[in-house]
CSV table of C-alpha atoms in Angstrom, one decimal:
chain,number,residue,atom,x,y,z
E,224,MET,CA,74.8,103.5,109.4
E,225,ASP,CA,77.7,105.9,109.6
E,226,ASP,CA,77.9,108.8,107.2
E,227,LEU,CA,81.7,108.4,106.9
E,228,LEU,CA,83.6,105.4,105.7
E,229,GLN,CA,87.3,104.7,106.2
E,230,VAL,CA,89.4,104.3,103.0
E,231,GLY,CA,92.9,104.2,104.5
E,232,ILE,CA,95.3,104.8,107.3
E,233,ILE,CA,98.4,107.0,107.1
E,234,THR,CA,101.3,104.7,108.0
E,235,GLN,CA,104.2,107.1,107.7
E,236,PRO,CA,105.7,110.1,105.8
E,237,HIS,CA,107.1,109.3,102.4
E,238,GLY,CA,110.1,111.5,101.6
E,239,VAL,CA,110.5,115.1,102.9
E,240,HIS,CA,108.0,117.0,100.8
E,241,GLY,CA,104.8,116.2,102.7
E,242,GLU,CA,103.8,113.0,101.0
E,243,VAL,CA,102.4,110.1,103.1
E,244,LYS,CA,102.2,106.4,102.6
E,245,VAL,CA,98.6,105.2,103.1
E,246,PHE,CA,97.6,101.7,103.8
E,247,PRO,CA,94.2,101.3,101.9
E,248,THR,CA,91.3,99.9,103.8
E,249,THR,CA,89.3,99.8,100.6
E,250,ASN,CA,89.4,96.8,98.2
E,251,ASP,CA,90.6,99.0,95.3
E,252,VAL,CA,93.7,101.1,96.0
E,253,LYS,CA,93.3,102.8,92.6
E,254,ARG,CA,90.2,104.5,93.9
E,255,PHE,CA,92.4,107.2,95.4
E,256,LYS,CA,93.0,108.5,91.8
E,257,LYS,CA,89.3,109.5,91.6
E,258,LEU,CA,89.2,111.2,95.1
E,259,LYS,CA,89.5,114.9,95.3
E,260,GLU,CA,89.4,115.1,99.1
E,261,VAL,CA,89.4,113.0,102.2
E,262,LEU,CA,88.7,113.7,105.9
E,263,LEU,CA,91.6,113.2,108.3
E,264,ASP,CA,90.2,111.8,111.6
E,265,THR,CA,92.4,113.1,114.4
E,266,ARG,CA,89.9,111.8,117.0
E,267,LYS,CA,89.4,115.4,118.2
E,268,GLU,CA,88.3,116.8,114.8
E,269,LYS,CA,87.9,115.9,111.2
E,270,ILE,CA,90.0,117.9,108.8
E,271,THR,CA,89.2,118.1,105.1
E,272,LEU,CA,92.3,117.5,103.0
E,273,GLU,CA,92.5,118.2,99.3
E,274,ILE,CA,94.4,115.5,97.4
E,275,GLU,CA,97.1,117.1,95.2
E,276,SER,CA,98.7,114.0,93.8
E,277,VAL,CA,98.5,110.2,94.0
E,278,LYS,CA,101.1,107.6,93.3
E,279,PHE,CA,101.3,103.9,94.1
E,280,PHE,CA,104.0,101.8,95.7
E,281,LYS,CA,103.5,98.1,96.3
E,282,GLN,CA,100.1,97.8,98.1
E,283,TYR,CA,100.2,101.5,99.3
E,284,ALA,CA,98.9,104.8,98.0
E,285,ILE,CA,101.3,107.7,98.2
E,286,LEU,CA,99.3,110.9,98.7
E,287,LYS,CA,100.2,114.5,98.7
E,288,PHE,CA,97.8,116.9,100.3
E,289,ARG,CA,97.6,120.6,99.4
E,290,GLY,CA,99.2,122.8,102.1
E,291,PHE,CA,101.3,120.0,103.5
E,292,ASP,CA,104.8,120.6,102.0
E,293,SER,CA,107.3,119.1,104.5
E,294,ILE,CA,107.7,116.0,106.5
E,295,ASN,CA,107.1,118.1,109.7
E,296,ASP,CA,103.6,119.1,108.4
E,297,ILE,CA,102.4,115.6,108.1
E,298,GLU,CA,104.5,113.4,110.5
E,299,LYS,CA,102.2,114.0,113.5
E,300,TYR,CA,99.3,112.2,111.6
E,301,LYS,CA,101.0,108.8,111.4
E,302,GLY,CA,98.4,106.1,112.2
E,303,THR,CA,95.5,108.5,111.5
E,304,PRO,CA,92.5,107.2,109.6
E,305,LEU,CA,91.3,108.8,106.3
E,306,LEU,CA,87.6,108.9,105.7
E,307,VAL,CA,85.2,109.7,102.9
E,308,THR,CA,81.6,110.7,102.9
E,309,ARG,CA,79.0,108.2,101.5
E,310,GLU,CA,78.7,110.5,98.5
E,311,ASN,CA,82.4,110.0,97.7
E,312,ALA,CA,82.3,106.2,98.4
E,313,VAL,CA,82.5,103.7,95.6
E,314,LYS,CA,79.2,102.6,94.2
E,315,LEU,CA,78.2,99.1,95.3
E,316,GLY,CA,76.9,96.4,93.1
E,317,GLN,CA,74.1,94.0,93.8
E,318,ASP,CA,74.8,92.0,97.0
E,319,GLU,CA,77.7,94.2,97.9
E,320,TYR,CA,77.9,96.0,101.3
E,321,PHE,CA,80.2,98.2,103.2
E,322,ILE,CA,81.7,96.3,106.1
E,323,ALA,CA,80.8,99.1,108.5
E,324,ASP,CA,77.2,98.6,107.6
E,325,LEU,CA,77.2,94.9,108.4
E,326,ILE,CA,78.8,95.2,111.9
E,327,ASP,CA,76.2,94.7,114.7
E,328,MET,CA,73.6,93.4,112.3
E,329,ALA,CA,71.1,90.9,113.8
E,330,VAL,CA,71.4,87.4,112.4
E,331,TYR,CA,68.5,84.9,112.1
E,332,ASP,CA,68.2,81.4,110.7
E,333,GLU,CA,65.7,80.2,108.1
E,334,GLN,CA,63.0,79.7,110.7
E,335,GLU,CA,63.4,83.3,111.9
E,336,GLN,CA,65.2,82.1,115.1
E,337,TYR,CA,67.5,84.8,116.4
E,338,LEU,CA,71.1,83.6,116.4
E,339,GLY,CA,73.2,86.6,117.4
E,340,VAL,CA,75.1,89.6,116.0
E,341,LEU,CA,77.6,89.9,113.2
E,342,THR,CA,80.7,91.1,114.9
E,343,ASN,CA,83.4,91.0,112.2
E,344,VAL,CA,84.0,90.5,108.5
E,345,ILE,CA,87.1,88.6,107.6
E,346,GLU,CA,88.3,89.2,104.1
E,347,THR,CA,89.8,86.1,102.4
E,348,GLY,CA,90.9,85.5,98.9
E,349,ALA,CA,87.9,83.5,97.8
E,350,ASN,CA,85.0,85.1,99.7
E,351,ASP,CA,84.4,87.1,102.9
E,352,VAL,CA,83.6,85.3,106.1
E,353,TYR,CA,81.1,86.7,108.6
E,354,GLU,CA,81.8,86.2,112.3
E,355,VAL,CA,78.6,85.9,114.3
E,356,LYS,CA,78.5,86.0,118.1
E,357,PHE,CA,75.7,83.7,119.2
E,358,GLU,CA,73.6,84.4,122.4
E,359,ASP,CA,75.4,81.6,124.2
E,360,GLY,CA,78.8,83.3,123.6
E,361,ARG,CA,80.0,81.0,120.7
E,362,GLN,CA,81.6,82.7,117.7
E,363,ILE,CA,80.5,81.0,114.5
E,364,LEU,CA,82.0,81.8,111.0
E,365,PHE,CA,79.6,81.9,108.0
E,366,PRO,CA,81.1,82.0,104.5
E,367,ALA,CA,79.6,85.0,102.6
E,368,ILE,CA,78.2,82.8,99.8
E,369,LYS,CA,74.7,82.7,98.3
E,370,GLN,CA,74.2,79.1,99.8
E,371,CYS,CA,74.8,80.4,103.3
E,372,ILE,CA,73.7,84.1,103.3
E,373,LEU,CA,70.1,84.0,102.2
E,374,ASN,CA,69.1,87.7,102.7
E,375,VAL,CA,70.5,90.9,103.9
E,376,ASP,CA,68.0,93.6,104.9
E,377,MET,CA,70.0,96.8,105.3
E,378,GLU,CA,67.1,98.9,106.4
E,379,GLY,CA,65.8,96.4,108.9
E,380,ARG,CA,69.4,95.6,110.0
E,381,LYS,CA,68.7,91.9,109.7
E,382,MET,CA,70.5,89.0,108.0
E,383,LYS,CA,69.0,85.6,107.3
E,384,VAL,CA,71.4,82.7,107.1
E,385,HIS,CA,71.3,79.0,106.2
E,386,ILE,CA,73.3,76.9,108.7
E,387,MET,CA,75.2,74.5,106.5
E,388,ASP,CA,75.7,70.9,107.7
E,389,GLY,CA,78.7,70.7,110.1
E,390,LEU,CA,78.9,74.4,110.6
E,391,LEU,CA,77.9,74.2,114.3
E,392,ASP,CA,79.9,71.0,115.1
C-alpha cells in the first residue's frame, strides 16, 4: 500500500493572486478545509505546500498556497496531482477502503478459486463497481455490495466474491 494518497489535481490557475482550481479526487471536497498541507507531485519531486485558504466553486476547491502569490508562481503546476500522507487521510469507516489499496488485489470466488486481479474501481451514484481482469483476459464488473463482495483482506491483499447469477453471461 502506498504511503501517499491523491486528493486532487490542479486544473488551472484561478485569478491572478496564486490561487488554483483543484478537481477533487476524494469523495468529500469539503475535506480540504481540514487540511493544513498537501504534497505537490511534480513527478521529479514532491513539494510540501502549506494551504493558506480554501474556497469552493461548483465541484472544485479553490486553494491558495503560502508563498505562491501570482499566477506565474502556480501556472506551471497545471495538471499536477496533490497528495496527502496516510496520517492526513480521512478516517475510513467499516467496509470502506481507499481505491489505491484495492487496485491489483487478488480476487477469489467462494470456493477459493483464483479469478483474477482487481484493475479498476468505477464510482457510480448507487455503489462502486469493481472491475476484475480474469486469467482468460475477460473483464468482469462486480457491484461493490455485500451480496457480491463477501470479504476483503487488506493485509493478505485478497478479496472473496460471490458470482451472482447472470454475471458471467
